[in-house]
């Protein structure tokens, strides 16, 4: 035990080590985490009797320090958010630093999931899923003798970046899509000046936004435009509350689930396919994850070789996040995590040596928010 390390620090370190085999957290790092938690506690319970009527409760701030068994509750008068004379608390500090490694980032965030609870839904309610994203598509510029676009080289392709938005209302079982509305090609624009030049030279226009709605009110019996079919069974690609709740909480066993779902592809390594499957599931199922499964999920991703951390924080759809990724075939696939809450914000892909695209160019991103609603069409 170092001179700066108190007995409580040693117990906390042992708890983290037993939970997951990871590099030791230093006493300094642990002290920062504990200081952040204690900084959110009010020094004492403040009670004030209003002049008119009884005690009015505006808020009850409850914080539990894991491993220390400490709970503080601040009961405040109506209209007041801090005790008299107290300084308003600063925004919560990130749990990980700008230079924290990929593996340590996942391990630390995995240790802070106990306060995150999955959605709770009744049989007569619906899950509203709101997806937003951006993608880079390739527009083929070369027409063959038959007037169709045919095989091409890099000079015959223009890359266009556009946004998309999708809203889904899922039945309580999580398998049946009751309604879906998707808009694509929003704010389409050339990826680079070179792509703009190619489009202009070939006389090709940028795609314009278009929206598809299912079931389509104008389908008139066309099965292709009717209600989307339900998934036959839950799984990694179709997670449901009950299925996710029964996933293993051992990270190695959970990793086996993702390996089986990933399959194989001669163009990519098995580890990359497993990683990509795991992070896609994490983004899709974030609102469904019980704390134990979320902890195991982050630990499972940390077990995979080749993961790397993008230094600092990134601006992800207006929210600050930390990116942990893996590179394959000139593209880095990243999971974006909230460094304060430990939630999954989404995923993104970044060019990392891909021909014709500057390194660091964001090729696509996706974020998903889910909540329970009482009716199809409701968004809150």
Coordinates of C-alpha atoms in Angstrom, one line a residue:
X1 CA 0.0 0.0 0.0
X2 CA 1.5 3.3 -1.0
X3 CA 1.6 6.3 1.3
X4 CA -1.3 7.9 -0.6
X5 CA -3.6 4.8 -0.7
X6 CA -6.1 4.4 2.1
X7 CA -7.4 0.9 3.2
X8 CA -10.7 1.6 1.5
X9 CA -8.8 2.1 -1.8
X10 CA -7.2 -1.3 -1.5
X11 CA -10.6 -3.0 -1.0
X12 CA -12.1 -1.2 -4.0
X13 CA -9.1 -2.2 -6.2
X14 CA -9.5 -5.9 -5.2
X15 CA -13.3 -5.7 -6.0
X16 CA -12.5 -4.5 -9.6
X17 CA -9.7 -7.0 -10.1
X18 CA -12.0 -9.9 -9.1
X19 CA -14.8 -8.7 -11.3
X20 CA -12.6 -8.7 -14.5
X21 CA -9.0 -9.6 -15.1
X22 CA -7.6 -6.2 -16.2
X23 CA -4.6 -4.0 -15.7
X24 CA -4.5 -2.6 -12.2
X25 CA -6.2 0.7 -11.7
X26 CA -3.8 3.1 -9.9
X27 CA -4.7 4.6 -6.6
X28 CA -4.8 8.0 -8.3
X29 CA -7.3 6.8 -10.9
X30 CA -9.5 5.2 -8.2
X31 CA -9.3 8.4 -6.1
X32 CA -10.5 10.4 -9.0
X33 CA -13.5 8.1 -9.5
X34 CA -14.4 8.2 -5.8
X35 CA -13.9 12.0 -5.6
X36 CA -16.4 12.4 -8.5
X37 CA -19.0 10.3 -6.6
X38 CA -18.4 12.1 -3.3
X39 CA -18.5 15.4 -5.0
X40 CA -22.1 14.8 -5.9
X41 CA -23.1 14.2 -2.3
X42 CA -24.4 17.1 -0.2
X43 CA -22.6 17.4 3.1
X44 CA -25.7 17.0 5.2
X45 CA -29.5 16.6 5.0
X46 CA -31.0 20.0 4.8
X47 CA -34.5 20.6 6.1
X48 CA -36.4 23.8 6.1
X49 CA -40.0 24.4 7.2
X50 CA -41.8 26.6 4.6
X51 CA -43.7 29.6 5.8
X52 CA -46.8 28.3 4.1
X53 CA -47.7 24.7 4.6
X54 CA -45.6 21.6 5.3
X55 CA -42.3 20.5 3.9
X56 CA -42.3 20.5 0.1
X57 CA -39.9 18.1 -1.6
X58 CA -38.4 19.5 -4.8
X59 CA -35.8 16.7 -5.3
X60 CA -34.2 13.8 -3.6
X61 CA -30.7 13.3 -4.7
X62 CA -29.5 9.8 -4.0
X63 CA -26.0 8.6 -4.6
X64 CA -24.5 5.2 -3.6
X65 CA -20.8 4.7 -3.6
X66 CA -20.1 1.1 -4.7
X67 CA -18.1 -0.9 -2.2
X68 CA -18.4 1.8 0.5
X69 CA -22.0 1.3 1.4
X70 CA -22.7 5.1 1.6
X71 CA -26.0 6.6 0.7
X72 CA -26.7 10.3 0.9
X73 CA -30.2 11.9 0.5
X74 CA -30.7 15.6 0.2
X75 CA -34.2 16.8 0.8
X76 CA -34.7 20.3 -0.6
X77 CA -37.5 22.9 -0.4
X78 CA -39.6 23.4 -3.5
X79 CA -38.1 25.6 -6.1
X80 CA -34.5 25.1 -4.7
X81 CA -32.0 22.8 -6.3
X82 CA -29.1 23.2 -3.9
X83 CA -29.0 23.7 -0.1
X84 CA -28.7 27.3 1.1
X85 CA -25.2 28.5 0.9
X86 CA -24.1 25.5 -1.2
X87 CA -22.3 25.8 -4.5
X88 CA -24.2 24.3 -7.5
X89 CA -22.6 21.1 -8.4
X90 CA -20.5 21.0 -11.6
X91 CA -21.3 18.8 -14.5
X92 CA -20.3 15.2 -13.8
X93 CA -16.8 14.4 -14.7
X94 CA -15.9 11.7 -17.2
X95 CA -15.1 8.3 -15.8
X96 CA -12.1 7.9 -18.2
X97 CA -9.4 10.3 -19.2
X98 CA -8.5 11.5 -22.7
X99 CA -5.6 9.1 -23.0
X100 CA -7.1 6.0 -21.3
X101 CA -6.5 2.9 -23.4
X102 CA -9.2 1.1 -25.2
X103 CA -9.2 -1.9 -22.9
X104 CA -9.1 0.2 -19.7
X105 CA -11.9 2.4 -21.0
X106 CA -14.1 -0.6 -21.4
X107 CA -13.1 -2.1 -18.0
X108 CA -13.8 1.2 -16.1
X109 CA -17.1 1.8 -17.8
X110 CA -18.1 -1.8 -17.2
X111 CA -17.7 -1.2 -13.5
X112 CA -20.2 1.7 -13.6
X113 CA -23.4 0.1 -15.0
X114 CA -25.4 -0.7 -11.8
X115 CA -27.6 2.4 -12.2
X116 CA -28.6 1.7 -15.8
X117 CA -31.9 -0.2 -16.0
X118 CA -33.6 -1.7 -19.1
X119 CA -36.9 -0.6 -20.4
X120 CA -40.0 -1.9 -18.7
X121 CA -43.0 -2.5 -20.9
X122 CA -46.6 -3.8 -20.6
X123 CA -48.2 -6.1 -23.2
X124 CA -50.4 -3.3 -24.5
X125 CA -47.5 -0.8 -25.0
X126 CA -45.0 -0.3 -27.8
X127 CA -41.3 0.3 -28.1
X128 CA -40.5 3.5 -30.1
X129 CA -37.1 3.3 -31.8
X130 CA -35.7 6.5 -33.3
X131 CA -32.6 6.0 -35.5
X132 CA -30.5 8.7 -37.0
X133 CA -27.4 8.3 -39.0
X134 CA -25.1 9.2 -41.9
X135 CA -23.5 7.1 -44.6
X136 CA -21.3 7.4 -47.6
X137 CA -22.6 5.8 -50.8
X138 CA -20.9 5.3 -54.1
X139 CA -22.6 6.5 -57.3
X140 CA -21.5 4.5 -60.4
X141 CA -20.9 6.9 -63.3
X142 CA -20.0 4.6 -66.1
X143 CA -22.8 3.3 -68.4
X144 CA -22.3 0.3 -70.6
X145 CA -23.5 -0.1 -74.2
X146 CA -26.8 -1.3 -73.0
X147 CA -27.3 1.9 -71.0
X148 CA -26.9 0.2 -67.7
X149 CA -24.3 1.0 -65.1
X150 CA -21.6 -1.7 -65.3
X151 CA -18.3 -2.6 -63.7
X152 CA -16.2 0.4 -62.9
X153 CA -12.9 1.7 -61.6
X154 CA -12.3 4.3 -59.0
X155 CA -12.5 7.2 -61.6
X156 CA -16.0 6.0 -62.5
X157 CA -17.3 6.3 -58.9
X158 CA -18.4 9.4 -57.0
X159 CA -18.8 9.2 -53.2
X160 CA -21.8 11.0 -51.7
X161 CA -22.5 11.6 -48.0
X162 CA -26.1 11.8 -46.8
X163 CA -28.1 11.5 -43.6
X164 CA -31.0 9.2 -42.8
X165 CA -33.7 9.0 -40.1
X166 CA -35.9 6.1 -39.2
X167 CA -38.8 5.7 -36.7
X168 CA -40.1 2.3 -35.7
X169 CA -42.9 1.2 -33.4
X170 CA -42.4 -2.4 -32.2
X171 CA -45.0 -4.5 -30.5
X172 CA -44.3 -5.4 -26.8
X173 CA -42.7 -8.7 -27.8
X174 CA -40.0 -6.8 -29.7
X175 CA -40.3 -8.9 -32.8
X176 CA -43.2 -7.4 -34.8
X177 CA -42.8 -4.0 -36.4
X178 CA -46.2 -2.3 -36.3
X179 CA -45.1 0.9 -38.2
X180 CA -41.9 2.1 -39.8
X181 CA -41.1 5.4 -41.4
X182 CA -37.7 5.9 -43.1
X183 CA -36.3 8.9 -44.8
X184 CA -33.0 8.6 -46.7
X185 CA -30.7 10.8 -48.8
X186 CA -31.1 13.8 -46.5
X187 CA -28.7 16.7 -47.2
X188 CA -26.8 14.6 -49.8
X189 CA -23.5 16.2 -50.8
X190 CA -20.2 15.1 -52.4
X191 CA -17.7 13.6 -50.0
X192 CA -14.7 15.5 -51.6
X193 CA -14.1 18.2 -54.2
X194 CA -12.9 15.4 -56.5
X195 CA -16.3 13.7 -56.1
X196 CA -18.1 17.0 -56.9
X197 CA -16.0 17.3 -60.1
X198 CA -16.9 13.8 -61.2
X199 CA -20.6 14.4 -60.7
X200 CA -20.4 17.7 -62.7
X201 CA -18.4 16.2 -65.5
X202 CA -20.9 13.3 -66.0
X203 CA -24.0 15.4 -65.5
X204 CA -25.1 13.3 -62.5
X205 CA -27.4 15.0 -60.0
X206 CA -27.2 14.4 -56.2
X207 CA -29.9 12.1 -54.8
X208 CA -32.9 13.8 -53.2
X209 CA -34.6 12.8 -50.0
X210 CA -37.4 10.2 -50.1
X211 CA -39.5 8.7 -47.5
X212 CA -41.0 5.2 -47.2
X213 CA -43.8 4.3 -44.8
X214 CA -44.8 0.8 -43.8
X215 CA -47.6 -0.2 -43.9
X216 CA -48.1 2.0 -46.9
X217 CA -51.6 3.6 -46.9
X218 CA -51.4 3.6 -50.7
X219 CA -50.3 -0.1 -51.0
X220 CA -53.7 -1.2 -52.4
X221 CA -53.0 -4.8 -51.6
X222 CA -49.4 -4.8 -52.8
X223 CA -47.7 -7.2 -50.3
X224 CA -44.3 -5.5 -50.9
X225 CA -45.7 -2.3 -49.4
X226 CA -47.8 -3.9 -46.6
X227 CA -46.9 -4.3 -43.0
X228 CA -43.3 -5.6 -42.5
X229 CA -43.1 -9.3 -41.5
X230 CA -42.3 -10.1 -37.9
X231 CA -39.0 -11.7 -37.0
X232 CA -39.4 -15.4 -36.4
X233 CA -37.3 -15.5 -33.3
X234 CA -35.2 -13.2 -31.1
X235 CA -31.4 -13.1 -31.4
X236 CA -28.4 -10.9 -31.8
X237 CA -30.0 -9.3 -34.9
X238 CA -33.5 -9.0 -33.2
X239 CA -32.9 -8.5 -29.5
X240 CA -35.9 -8.5 -27.2
X241 CA -36.2 -7.7 -23.5
X242 CA -36.7 -11.3 -22.4
X243 CA -33.9 -12.6 -24.7
X244 CA -31.4 -10.0 -23.6
X245 CA -32.2 -10.7 -20.0
X246 CA -31.2 -14.3 -20.4
X247 CA -27.8 -13.7 -22.0
X248 CA -24.8 -15.0 -20.1
X249 CA -23.1 -12.5 -17.7
X250 CA -19.7 -14.2 -18.1
X251 CA -17.8 -12.2 -20.7
X252 CA -16.2 -15.2 -22.4
X253 CA -19.5 -17.1 -22.8
X254 CA -21.1 -13.9 -24.1
X255 CA -18.3 -13.5 -26.6
X256 CA -19.1 -17.0 -27.9
X257 CA -22.7 -15.9 -28.6
X258 CA -21.3 -13.1 -30.8
X259 CA -18.8 -15.4 -32.5
X260 CA -21.6 -17.8 -33.5
X261 CA -23.8 -15.0 -34.8
X262 CA -21.0 -13.4 -36.7
X263 CA -20.3 -16.3 -39.0
X264 CA -17.3 -16.2 -41.3
X265 CA -16.2 -14.1 -44.3
X266 CA -12.9 -14.7 -46.2
X267 CA -12.4 -10.9 -46.5
X268 CA -12.3 -10.4 -42.8
X269 CA -10.8 -12.0 -39.7
X270 CA -13.1 -13.9 -37.3
X271 CA -12.1 -11.4 -34.5
X272 CA -13.1 -8.4 -36.6
X273 CA -16.5 -10.0 -37.5
X274 CA -17.1 -10.9 -33.8
X275 CA -16.2 -7.3 -32.8
X276 CA -18.5 -5.8 -35.4
X277 CA -21.4 -8.0 -34.4
X278 CA -20.9 -7.2 -30.7
X279 CA -20.8 -3.4 -31.2
X280 CA -23.8 -3.5 -33.5
X281 CA -25.7 -5.4 -30.9
X282 CA -24.6 -3.0 -28.2
X283 CA -26.0 0.0 -30.1
X284 CA -29.2 -1.8 -31.0
X285 CA -29.9 -3.2 -27.6
X286 CA -28.6 -0.4 -25.3
X287 CA -32.0 0.4 -23.8
X288 CA -32.7 -3.3 -23.2
X289 CA -29.5 -4.2 -21.3
X290 CA -29.7 -5.3 -17.6
X291 CA -26.6 -4.1 -15.6
X292 CA -25.0 -7.5 -15.5
X293 CA -25.3 -8.1 -19.2
X294 CA -24.0 -4.6 -20.0
X295 CA -21.0 -5.2 -17.8
X296 CA -20.3 -8.5 -19.5
X297 CA -20.8 -7.0 -22.9
X298 CA -18.1 -4.3 -22.4
X299 CA -15.8 -6.8 -20.8
X300 CA -16.3 -9.2 -23.7
X301 CA -15.4 -6.5 -26.3
X302 CA -12.3 -5.7 -24.2
X303 CA -11.1 -9.3 -24.6
X304 CA -10.9 -9.0 -28.4
X305 CA -7.4 -8.3 -29.8
X306 CA -6.7 -5.2 -31.9
X307 CA -9.1 -2.7 -30.3
X308 CA -7.8 0.9 -30.0
X309 CA -9.0 4.1 -28.5
X310 CA -9.4 7.4 -30.3
X311 CA -7.8 9.9 -28.0
X312 CA -9.9 12.5 -26.2
X313 CA -13.7 12.9 -26.8
X314 CA -15.5 13.1 -30.0
X315 CA -18.7 15.1 -30.9
X316 CA -21.2 12.4 -31.8
X317 CA -24.5 13.8 -33.0
X318 CA -24.2 16.7 -30.5
X319 CA -23.1 14.5 -27.6
X320 CA -19.7 13.9 -26.2
X321 CA -18.4 10.4 -26.4
X322 CA -15.4 8.2 -26.4
X323 CA -14.6 5.9 -29.3
X324 CA -13.2 2.4 -29.1
X325 CA -12.6 0.8 -32.5
X326 CA -11.0 -1.9 -34.6
X327 CA -9.5 -1.6 -38.1
X328 CA -9.9 -4.0 -40.9
X329 CA -9.5 -3.5 -44.7
X330 CA -8.9 0.2 -44.4
X331 CA -12.0 1.0 -42.3
X332 CA -12.2 1.4 -38.5
X333 CA -15.5 0.4 -36.9
X334 CA -16.1 2.2 -33.6
X335 CA -18.5 1.9 -30.7
X336 CA -19.2 5.3 -29.1
X337 CA -19.7 5.3 -25.3
X338 CA -20.9 8.0 -23.0
X339 CA -17.9 8.6 -20.6
X340 CA -20.2 9.9 -17.8
X341 CA -23.2 7.5 -17.9
X342 CA -21.5 4.4 -19.5
X343 CA -24.4 4.1 -22.0
X344 CA -23.9 3.3 -25.7
X345 CA -24.4 6.3 -27.9
X346 CA -24.0 4.5 -31.2
X347 CA -21.5 3.3 -33.8
X348 CA -19.5 4.9 -36.6
X349 CA -17.0 3.9 -39.3
X350 CA -13.9 5.9 -40.1
X351 CA -11.5 5.7 -43.1
X352 CA -8.1 4.4 -42.0
X353 CA -6.1 3.9 -45.2
X354 CA -8.9 3.3 -47.6
X355 CA -8.0 4.1 -51.2
X356 CA -9.3 7.5 -52.4
X357 CA -10.6 8.6 -49.0
X358 CA -8.5 10.8 -46.6
X359 CA -7.7 9.0 -43.4
X360 CA -10.0 10.1 -40.5
X361 CA -12.9 10.7 -42.8
X362 CA -16.2 9.6 -41.1
X363 CA -17.8 7.2 -43.6
X364 CA -20.9 6.6 -41.5
X365 CA -22.5 6.8 -38.1
X366 CA -25.7 5.6 -36.4
X367 CA -27.4 6.4 -33.1
X368 CA -30.5 4.9 -31.7
X369 CA -32.8 6.0 -28.9
X370 CA -35.6 3.9 -27.6
X371 CA -38.5 4.4 -25.2
X372 CA -41.8 2.9 -24.2
X373 CA -45.0 4.6 -25.6
X374 CA -48.7 3.8 -25.2
X375 CA -49.7 4.1 -28.8
X376 CA -48.4 3.7 -32.3
X377 CA -47.3 7.1 -33.6
X378 CA -46.5 8.4 -30.2
X379 CA -42.9 9.7 -29.7
X380 CA -42.9 10.5 -26.0

